[in-house]
CSV table of C-alpha atoms in Angstrom, one decimal:
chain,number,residue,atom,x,y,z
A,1,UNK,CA,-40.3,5.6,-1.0
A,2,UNK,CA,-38.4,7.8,1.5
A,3,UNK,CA,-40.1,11.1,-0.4
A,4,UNK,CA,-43.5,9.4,-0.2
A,5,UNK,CA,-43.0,8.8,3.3
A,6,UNK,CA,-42.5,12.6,4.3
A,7,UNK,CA,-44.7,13.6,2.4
A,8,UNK,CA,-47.6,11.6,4.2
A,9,UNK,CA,-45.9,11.9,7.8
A,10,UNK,CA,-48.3,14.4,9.2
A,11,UNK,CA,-51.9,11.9,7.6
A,12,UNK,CA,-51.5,9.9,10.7
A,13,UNK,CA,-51.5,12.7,13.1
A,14,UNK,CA,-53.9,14.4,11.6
A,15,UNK,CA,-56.4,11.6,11.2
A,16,UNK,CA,-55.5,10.8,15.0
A,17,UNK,CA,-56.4,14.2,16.6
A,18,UNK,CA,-59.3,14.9,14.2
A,19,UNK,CA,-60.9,10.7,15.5
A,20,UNK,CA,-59.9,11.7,19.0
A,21,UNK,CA,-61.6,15.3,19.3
A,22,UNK,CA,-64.6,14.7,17.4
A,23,UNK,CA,-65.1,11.0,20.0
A,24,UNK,CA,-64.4,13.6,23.2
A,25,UNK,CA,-66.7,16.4,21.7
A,26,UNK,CA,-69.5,13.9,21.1
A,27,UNK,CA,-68.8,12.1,24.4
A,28,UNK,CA,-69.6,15.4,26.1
A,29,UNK,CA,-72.4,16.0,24.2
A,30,UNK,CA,-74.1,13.0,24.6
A,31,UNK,CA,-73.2,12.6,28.5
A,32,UNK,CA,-76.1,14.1,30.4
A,33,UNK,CA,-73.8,13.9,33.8
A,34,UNK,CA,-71.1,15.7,32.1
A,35,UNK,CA,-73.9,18.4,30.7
A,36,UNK,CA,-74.8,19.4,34.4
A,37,UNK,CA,-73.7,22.2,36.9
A,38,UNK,CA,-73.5,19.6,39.8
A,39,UNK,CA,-73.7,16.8,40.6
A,40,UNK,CA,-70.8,13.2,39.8
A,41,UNK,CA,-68.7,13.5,36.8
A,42,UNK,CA,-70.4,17.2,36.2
A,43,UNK,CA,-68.2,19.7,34.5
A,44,UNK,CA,-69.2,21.9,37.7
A,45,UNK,CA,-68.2,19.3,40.1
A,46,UNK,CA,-64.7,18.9,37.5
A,47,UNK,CA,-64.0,22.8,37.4
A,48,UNK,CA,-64.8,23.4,41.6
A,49,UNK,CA,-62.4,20.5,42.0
A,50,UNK,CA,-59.3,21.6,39.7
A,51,UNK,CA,-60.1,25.4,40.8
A,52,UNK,CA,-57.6,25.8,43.7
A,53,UNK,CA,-55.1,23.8,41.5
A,54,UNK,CA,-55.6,25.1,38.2
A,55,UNK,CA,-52.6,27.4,36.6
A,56,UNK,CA,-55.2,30.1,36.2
A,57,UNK,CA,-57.8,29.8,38.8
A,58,UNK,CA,-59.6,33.0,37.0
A,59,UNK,CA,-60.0,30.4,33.9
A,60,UNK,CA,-61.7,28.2,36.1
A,61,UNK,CA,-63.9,30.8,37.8
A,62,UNK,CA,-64.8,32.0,34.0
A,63,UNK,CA,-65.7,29.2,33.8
A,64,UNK,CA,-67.7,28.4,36.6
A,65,UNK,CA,-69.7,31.5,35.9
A,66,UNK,CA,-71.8,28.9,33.4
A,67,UNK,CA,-70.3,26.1,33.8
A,68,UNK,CA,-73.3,24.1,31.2
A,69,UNK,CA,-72.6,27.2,28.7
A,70,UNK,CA,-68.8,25.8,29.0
A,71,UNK,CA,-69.3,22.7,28.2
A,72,UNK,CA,-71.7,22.7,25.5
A,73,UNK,CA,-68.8,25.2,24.1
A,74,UNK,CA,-66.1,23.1,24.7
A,75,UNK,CA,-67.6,20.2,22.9
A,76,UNK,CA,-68.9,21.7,20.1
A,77,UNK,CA,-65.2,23.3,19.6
A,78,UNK,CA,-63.8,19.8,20.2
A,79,UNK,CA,-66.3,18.1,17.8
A,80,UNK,CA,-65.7,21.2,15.3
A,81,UNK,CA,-61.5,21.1,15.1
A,82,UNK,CA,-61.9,17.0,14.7
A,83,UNK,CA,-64.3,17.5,11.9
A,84,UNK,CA,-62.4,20.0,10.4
A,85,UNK,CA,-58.7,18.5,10.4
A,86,UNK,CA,-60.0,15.2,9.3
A,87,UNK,CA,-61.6,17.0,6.5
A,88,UNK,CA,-58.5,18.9,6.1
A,89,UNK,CA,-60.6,22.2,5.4
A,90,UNK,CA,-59.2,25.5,7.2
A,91,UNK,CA,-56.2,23.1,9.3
A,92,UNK,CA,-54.1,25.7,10.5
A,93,UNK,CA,-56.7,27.2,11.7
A,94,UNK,CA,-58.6,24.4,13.3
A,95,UNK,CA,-55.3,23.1,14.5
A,96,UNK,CA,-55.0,26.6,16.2
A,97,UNK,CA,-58.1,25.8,18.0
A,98,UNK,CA,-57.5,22.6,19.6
A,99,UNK,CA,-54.2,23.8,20.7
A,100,UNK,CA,-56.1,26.6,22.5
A,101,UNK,CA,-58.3,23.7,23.8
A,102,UNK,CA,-55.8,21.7,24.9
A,103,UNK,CA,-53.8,24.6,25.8
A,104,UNK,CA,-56.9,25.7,28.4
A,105,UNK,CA,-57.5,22.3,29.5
A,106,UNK,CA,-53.2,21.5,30.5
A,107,UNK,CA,-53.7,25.4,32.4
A,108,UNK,CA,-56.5,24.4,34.4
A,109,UNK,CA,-57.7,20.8,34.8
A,110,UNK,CA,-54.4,18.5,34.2
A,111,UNK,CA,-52.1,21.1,35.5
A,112,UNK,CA,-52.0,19.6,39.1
A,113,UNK,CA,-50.7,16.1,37.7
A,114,UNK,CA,-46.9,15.0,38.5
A,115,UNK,CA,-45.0,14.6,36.8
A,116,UNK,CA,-45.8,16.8,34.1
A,117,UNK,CA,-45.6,14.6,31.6
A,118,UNK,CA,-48.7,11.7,32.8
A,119,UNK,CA,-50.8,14.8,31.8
A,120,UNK,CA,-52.5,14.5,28.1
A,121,UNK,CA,-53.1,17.8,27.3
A,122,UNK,CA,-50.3,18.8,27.3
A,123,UNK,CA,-48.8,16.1,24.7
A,124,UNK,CA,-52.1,17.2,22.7
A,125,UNK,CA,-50.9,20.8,22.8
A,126,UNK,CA,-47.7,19.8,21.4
A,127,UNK,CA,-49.3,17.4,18.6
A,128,UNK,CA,-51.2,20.4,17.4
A,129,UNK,CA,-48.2,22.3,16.8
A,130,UNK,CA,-46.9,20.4,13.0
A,131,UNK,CA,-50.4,21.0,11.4
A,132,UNK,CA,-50.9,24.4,13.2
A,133,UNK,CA,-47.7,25.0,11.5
A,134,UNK,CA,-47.7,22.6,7.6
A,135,UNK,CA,-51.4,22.2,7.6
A,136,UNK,CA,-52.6,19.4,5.4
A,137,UNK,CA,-50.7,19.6,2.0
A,138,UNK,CA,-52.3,16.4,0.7
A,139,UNK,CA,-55.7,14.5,0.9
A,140,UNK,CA,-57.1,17.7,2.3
A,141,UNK,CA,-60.2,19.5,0.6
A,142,UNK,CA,-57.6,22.8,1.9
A,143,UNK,CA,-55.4,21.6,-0.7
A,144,UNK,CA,-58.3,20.7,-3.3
A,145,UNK,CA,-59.0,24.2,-3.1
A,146,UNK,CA,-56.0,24.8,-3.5
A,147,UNK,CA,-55.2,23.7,-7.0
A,148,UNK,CA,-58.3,24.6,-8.4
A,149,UNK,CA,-57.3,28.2,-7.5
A,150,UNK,CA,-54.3,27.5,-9.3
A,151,UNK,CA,-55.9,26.1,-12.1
A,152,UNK,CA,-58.2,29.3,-12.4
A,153,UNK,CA,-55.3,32.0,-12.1
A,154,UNK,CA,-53.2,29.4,-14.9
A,155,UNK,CA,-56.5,29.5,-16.8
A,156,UNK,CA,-56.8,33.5,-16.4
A,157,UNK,CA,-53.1,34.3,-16.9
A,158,UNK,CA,-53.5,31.9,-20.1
A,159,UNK,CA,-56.5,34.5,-21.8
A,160,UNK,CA,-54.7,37.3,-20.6
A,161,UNK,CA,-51.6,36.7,-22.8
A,162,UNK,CA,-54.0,35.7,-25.7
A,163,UNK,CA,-55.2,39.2,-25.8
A,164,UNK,CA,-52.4,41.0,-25.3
């Protein structure tokens, strides 16, 4: 039971992050507000009002240079790294990405709150960091692909040594 049990430990995590990024990627998408350069509950009126704040005010100002072209881009990433870890296809990789996004969002929107810790992007950061690391050994099409590589090189190494 204890064997099974490790060797599932990362499913919830992973099914976690995957449901949370692609609701916030869709959320963004489908928020018209959100989708704007001004206006309340913008991502202009968000970036102009963690700017002076921020960790890396040039981030922001990047940012702010097309602040719609941001957002779209963060979204789709968002909705992109959920799909993918939930799928389990490419996970270190995809984990990779939302800890850049969460990494970018802890540097400049939550980096003002105190204590540290009430800020969620940074605890997202750090939950990206076991599949960014193991990736998705099991119910994972990474590791479907996986054995059927095997299978072919076992299969090819088999009709080698036949005729030889």
């Amino acid at each position: 039971m204890r064997d099974r049990a490790a060797r599932y430990a990362l499913l919830p995590l992973r099914v976690f992050l995957g449901v949370t990024f692609v609701y916030a990627g869709l959320d963004k998408l489908t928020d018209p507000a959100f989708l704007s350069a001004s206006g309340p509950g913008s991502i202009g009126e968000v970036m102009r009002g963690v700017r002076d704040t921020s960790a890396v005010p040039a981030l922001v100002d990047l940012a702010l240079l097309s602040p719609v072209g941001f957002a779209v881009l963060l979204a789709v990433a968002e909705t992109a790294v959920g799909l993918a870890v939930l799928a389990g296809l490419l996970t270190r990789p995809a984990a990779a990405g939302g800890a850049l996004v969460s990494l970018s969002l802890w540097l400049t929107v939550s980096w003002q709150v105190t204590p540290y810790y009430y800020g969620n992007d940074l605890v997202y950061l750090m939950a990206w960091t076991p599949l960014l690391l193991a990736g998705a050994p099991y119910w994972s099409l990474d590791s479907l692909i996986r054995s059927r590589r095997a299978e072919r090189s076992s299969e090819r190494s088999r009709r080698s040594r036949r005729t030889a």
